[in-house]
CSV table of C-alpha atoms in Angstrom, one decimal:
chain,number,residue,atom,x,y,z
N,205,MET,CA,14.4,-25.7,63.8
N,206,GLY,CA,13.7,-29.4,63.8
N,207,GLU,CA,15.0,-32.5,62.1
N,208,VAL,CA,16.7,-32.1,58.7
N,209,LYS,CA,17.5,-34.8,56.2
N,210,VAL,CA,18.9,-34.7,52.7
N,211,LEU,CA,18.3,-37.5,50.2
N,212,GLY,CA,21.1,-37.2,47.6
N,213,ALA,CA,23.5,-38.9,45.3
N,214,TRP,CA,27.3,-38.7,45.6
N,215,GLY,CA,27.9,-37.4,42.0
N,216,SER,CA,24.9,-35.2,41.7
N,217,PRO,CA,25.6,-31.4,41.5
N,218,PHE,CA,22.0,-30.8,42.3
N,219,SER,CA,22.0,-32.6,45.7
N,220,ARG,CA,25.4,-31.0,46.4
N,221,ARG,CA,23.8,-27.6,46.1
N,222,VAL,CA,21.5,-28.4,49.0
N,223,GLU,CA,24.4,-29.5,51.2
N,224,ILE,CA,26.4,-26.3,50.4
N,225,ALA,CA,23.4,-24.1,51.3
N,226,LEU,CA,22.9,-25.9,54.6
N,227,LYS,CA,26.6,-25.7,55.4
N,228,LEU,CA,26.6,-22.0,54.6
N,229,LYS,CA,23.6,-21.5,57.0
N,230,GLY,CA,25.2,-23.7,59.7
N,231,VAL,CA,22.3,-26.2,59.7
N,232,GLN,CA,23.0,-29.7,61.0
N,233,TYR,CA,21.5,-32.4,58.8
N,234,GLU,CA,21.5,-36.1,58.1
N,235,TYR,CA,22.6,-37.2,54.6
N,236,ILE,CA,21.1,-40.3,53.1
N,237,GLU,CA,22.7,-41.6,50.0
N,238,GLN,CA,20.4,-42.8,47.2
N,239,ASP,CA,21.1,-45.3,44.4
N,240,LEU,CA,19.2,-43.8,41.5
N,241,ALA,CA,19.4,-47.1,39.6
N,242,ASN,CA,17.6,-48.9,42.4
N,243,LYS,CA,15.4,-46.2,44.0
N,244,THR,CA,14.6,-46.7,47.6
N,245,PRO,CA,11.1,-46.7,49.2
N,246,LEU,CA,12.2,-43.6,51.1
N,247,LEU,CA,12.9,-41.7,47.8
N,248,LEU,CA,9.6,-42.9,46.2
N,249,LYS,CA,7.7,-41.9,49.3
N,250,TYR,CA,9.1,-38.4,49.6
N,251,ASN,CA,9.4,-37.6,45.9
N,252,PRO,CA,6.7,-39.8,44.2
N,253,ILE,CA,6.3,-37.4,41.2
N,254,HIS,CA,9.9,-37.0,39.9
N,255,LYS,CA,11.5,-39.9,41.8
N,256,LYS,CA,14.9,-38.1,41.9
N,257,VAL,CA,17.3,-36.3,44.2
N,258,PRO,CA,17.7,-34.0,45.9
N,259,VAL,CA,15.0,-34.1,48.5
N,260,LEU,CA,15.1,-32.0,51.7
N,261,ILE,CA,13.1,-33.4,54.6
N,262,HIS,CA,12.3,-30.9,57.3
N,263,ASN,CA,10.3,-32.1,60.3
N,264,GLY,CA,9.0,-34.9,58.1
N,265,LYS,CA,7.9,-32.7,55.3
N,266,PRO,CA,9.6,-33.0,51.9
N,267,ILE,CA,10.7,-30.2,49.6
N,268,VAL,CA,12.0,-31.2,46.1
N,269,GLU,CA,13.8,-29.5,43.2
N,270,SER,CA,17.1,-28.0,44.1
N,271,LEU,CA,16.2,-24.3,43.2
N,272,VAL,CA,13.0,-24.6,45.3
N,273,ILE,CA,15.0,-26.1,48.1
N,274,LEU,CA,17.5,-23.3,48.1
N,275,GLU,CA,14.8,-20.7,48.5
N,276,TYR,CA,13.2,-22.7,51.3
N,277,ILE,CA,16.5,-23.0,53.1
N,278,ASP,CA,17.1,-19.2,52.7
N,279,GLU,CA,13.6,-18.4,54.0
N,280,THR,CA,13.7,-20.9,56.9
N,281,TRP,CA,17.1,-20.3,58.4
N,282,LYS,CA,18.5,-16.9,59.1
N,283,GLY,CA,22.2,-16.0,59.1
N,284,TYR,CA,24.1,-16.3,55.8
N,285,PRO,CA,22.0,-14.9,53.0
N,286,ILE,CA,21.8,-17.1,49.9
N,287,PHE,CA,19.5,-14.9,47.8
N,288,PRO,CA,19.7,-11.1,47.9
N,289,THR,CA,17.1,-9.3,50.0
N,290,ASP,CA,16.5,-6.6,47.5
N,291,PRO,CA,13.5,-7.6,45.3
N,292,TYR,CA,15.1,-6.7,42.0
N,293,LEU,CA,18.4,-8.4,42.8
N,294,ARG,CA,16.5,-11.4,44.1
N,295,ALA,CA,14.6,-11.6,40.8
N,296,MET,CA,17.9,-11.3,38.8
N,297,ALA,CA,19.4,-14.2,40.9
N,298,ARG,CA,16.3,-16.3,40.1
N,299,PHE,CA,16.8,-15.5,36.4
N,300,TRP,CA,20.4,-16.5,36.3
N,301,THR,CA,19.9,-19.7,38.3
N,302,ASN,CA,17.2,-20.7,35.7
N,303,PHE,CA,19.6,-19.7,32.9
N,304,ILE,CA,22.2,-22.0,34.3
N,305,ASP,CA,19.8,-24.9,34.7
N,306,GLN,CA,18.0,-24.4,31.4
N,307,LYS,CA,20.9,-23.4,29.1
N,308,CYS,CA,24.4,-23.9,30.5
N,309,ASN,CA,24.1,-27.3,32.3
N,310,PRO,CA,22.2,-29.1,29.6
N,311,ALA,CA,24.7,-27.9,26.9
N,312,ILE,CA,27.7,-29.0,29.0
N,313,LEU,CA,26.2,-32.4,29.8
N,314,GLN,CA,25.2,-32.9,26.1
N,315,ILE,CA,28.9,-33.1,25.2
N,316,ILE,CA,29.0,-36.5,27.0
N,317,TRP,CA,26.0,-37.8,25.2
N,318,SER,CA,26.3,-36.3,21.7
N,319,LYS,CA,27.2,-38.1,18.6
N,320,GLU,CA,30.7,-37.3,17.2
N,321,LYS,CA,29.3,-35.6,14.1
N,322,GLU,CA,27.1,-33.3,16.2
N,323,ARG,CA,29.7,-32.6,18.9
N,324,GLU,CA,31.2,-29.4,17.3
N,325,LYS,CA,27.8,-27.8,17.2
N,326,VAL,CA,27.1,-28.9,20.8
N,327,ILE,CA,30.5,-27.4,22.0
N,328,GLU,CA,29.8,-24.1,20.3
N,329,GLU,CA,26.4,-23.8,21.9
N,330,ALA,CA,27.9,-24.5,25.3
N,331,ARG,CA,30.5,-21.9,24.8
N,332,GLN,CA,28.0,-19.3,23.8
N,333,HIS,CA,25.9,-19.9,27.0
N,334,LEU,CA,29.0,-19.8,29.2
N,335,LYS,CA,30.2,-16.5,27.6
N,336,THR,CA,26.8,-15.0,28.4
N,337,LEU,CA,27.2,-16.2,32.0
N,338,GLU,CA,30.7,-14.9,32.2
N,339,ASN,CA,29.6,-11.4,31.1
N,340,GLU,CA,27.2,-11.4,34.1
N,341,LEU,CA,30.2,-11.6,36.4
N,342,LYS,CA,31.2,-8.1,35.4
N,343,GLY,CA,34.6,-8.4,37.1
N,344,ASN,CA,33.0,-9.4,40.5
N,345,LYS,CA,34.6,-12.1,42.6
N,346,PHE,CA,31.3,-14.0,42.7
N,347,PHE,CA,28.0,-13.5,40.9
N,348,GLY,CA,26.5,-11.9,44.0
N,349,GLY,CA,29.5,-9.7,44.6
N,350,GLU,CA,32.1,-10.5,47.3
N,351,ARG,CA,30.3,-13.5,48.8
N,352,ILE,CA,29.0,-16.8,47.4
N,353,GLY,CA,25.3,-16.7,46.8
N,354,ALA,CA,22.5,-18.6,45.0
N,355,VAL,CA,23.9,-18.2,41.5
N,356,ASP,CA,27.3,-19.4,42.5
N,357,ILE,CA,25.8,-22.4,44.3
N,358,CYS,CA,23.7,-23.2,41.2
N,359,ALA,CA,26.8,-22.9,39.0
N,360,ASN,CA,28.6,-25.7,40.9
N,361,LEU,CA,28.5,-28.0,37.8
N,362,ILE,CA,30.5,-25.3,36.0
N,363,GLY,CA,32.8,-24.8,39.0
N,364,PHE,CA,33.8,-28.4,39.4
N,365,TRP,CA,32.0,-31.0,37.2
N,366,LEU,CA,33.0,-29.1,34.0
N,367,GLY,CA,36.7,-29.6,34.6
N,368,VAL,CA,36.2,-33.3,35.2
N,369,ILE,CA,34.2,-33.5,32.0
N,370,GLN,CA,36.9,-31.8,30.1
N,371,ASP,CA,39.5,-34.3,31.3
N,372,ALA,CA,37.2,-37.2,30.6
N,373,THR,CA,36.4,-36.2,27.0
N,374,ARG,CA,39.7,-34.3,26.3
N,375,ILE,CA,37.6,-31.5,25.0
N,376,GLN,CA,38.8,-28.0,26.1
N,377,LEU,CA,35.5,-26.1,26.5
N,378,VAL,CA,36.8,-23.4,28.9
N,379,ASN,CA,40.3,-22.0,29.3
N,380,LYS,CA,42.0,-18.8,30.6
N,381,ASP,CA,42.4,-17.4,27.1
N,382,LYS,CA,38.8,-17.5,26.1
N,383,PHE,CA,37.2,-17.3,29.5
N,384,PRO,CA,39.5,-15.4,31.8
N,385,ILE,CA,36.8,-14.1,34.1
N,386,LEU,CA,35.0,-17.4,34.4
N,387,CYS,CA,38.3,-19.2,35.1
N,388,LYS,CA,39.1,-16.7,37.8
N,389,TRP,CA,35.6,-17.3,39.3
N,390,ILE,CA,36.2,-21.1,39.2
N,391,HIS,CA,39.5,-20.6,41.1
N,392,GLU,CA,37.9,-18.4,43.8
N,393,TYR,CA,34.9,-20.8,44.1
N,394,LEU,CA,37.0,-23.9,44.6
N,395,SER,CA,39.2,-22.0,47.1
N,396,CYS,CA,36.2,-21.7,49.4
N,397,SER,CA,36.5,-24.3,52.1
N,398,ILE,CA,32.7,-25.1,52.3
N,399,ILE,CA,32.6,-25.6,48.6
N,400,ASN,CA,35.8,-27.7,48.5
N,401,GLU,CA,34.6,-29.9,51.4
N,402,ASN,CA,31.3,-30.6,49.6
N,403,LEU,CA,32.5,-31.9,46.3
N,404,PRO,CA,32.5,-35.6,45.1
N,405,PRO,CA,35.7,-37.6,44.8
N,406,ARG,CA,37.3,-36.3,41.6
N,407,GLU,CA,38.8,-39.6,40.4
N,408,LYS,CA,35.5,-41.5,41.0
N,409,LEU,CA,33.6,-38.8,39.0
N,410,LEU,CA,36.3,-38.9,36.3
N,411,SER,CA,36.0,-42.6,35.9
N,412,PHE,CA,32.2,-42.3,35.7
N,413,PHE,CA,32.3,-39.7,32.9
N,414,GLN,CA,35.0,-41.6,31.0
N,415,SER,CA,33.0,-44.7,31.0
N,416,ARG,CA,29.9,-42.9,29.7
N,417,PHE,CA,31.9,-41.0,27.0
N,418,ILE,CA,33.6,-44.2,25.8
N,419,ALA,CA,30.3,-46.1,25.7
N,420,GLN,CA,28.8,-43.4,23.5
N,421,ALA,CA,31.7,-43.5,21.2
N,422,TRP,CA,31.2,-47.3,20.8
N,423,TYR,CA,27.5,-47.0,20.4
N,424,TYR,CA,27.7,-44.6,17.6
């Protein structure tokens, strides 16, 4: 199916989504690390509008935005289905991937950047969004049922990055008492070898978030 390259950043949950999808499909690719503080001519060439990762390059043609890339991968390579084939279920998967990107992830990341006096409100908002997401699991092993699918891949920040953020900030956003179903999903998700093998180094990520959180505390 031609040459495949991925422009990504080691700590980006969005570029890791693309790698997970390619691994699930069994697609060979070349990974090219990008320094987002010093953007390369390659990144500016292939994503001149947003100038960010991830970028999938297939036969010299770029595809950008992680959710768009996931659909492209699913439609281009057969085998492991990432999105449901049923039109209604596929639409629902799109809805929940958008909910994660528009509601859950921004609320979680805002904990790192929020002022201390606003933090309680930010935490409560994040918990409300995560509870909505937990209710969608409905006791299933994964959001798509028994196999990892698009919604699970898009929830990778919740599956791994969230735990690191909690350790960095010492803020307990999710625990087994308040989010038993979501915590069980996290355990199942991280137990999958393809997921586990495509996560950033935990200590490096922890150090990154700790430095940002401490810097915010000093700034305010």
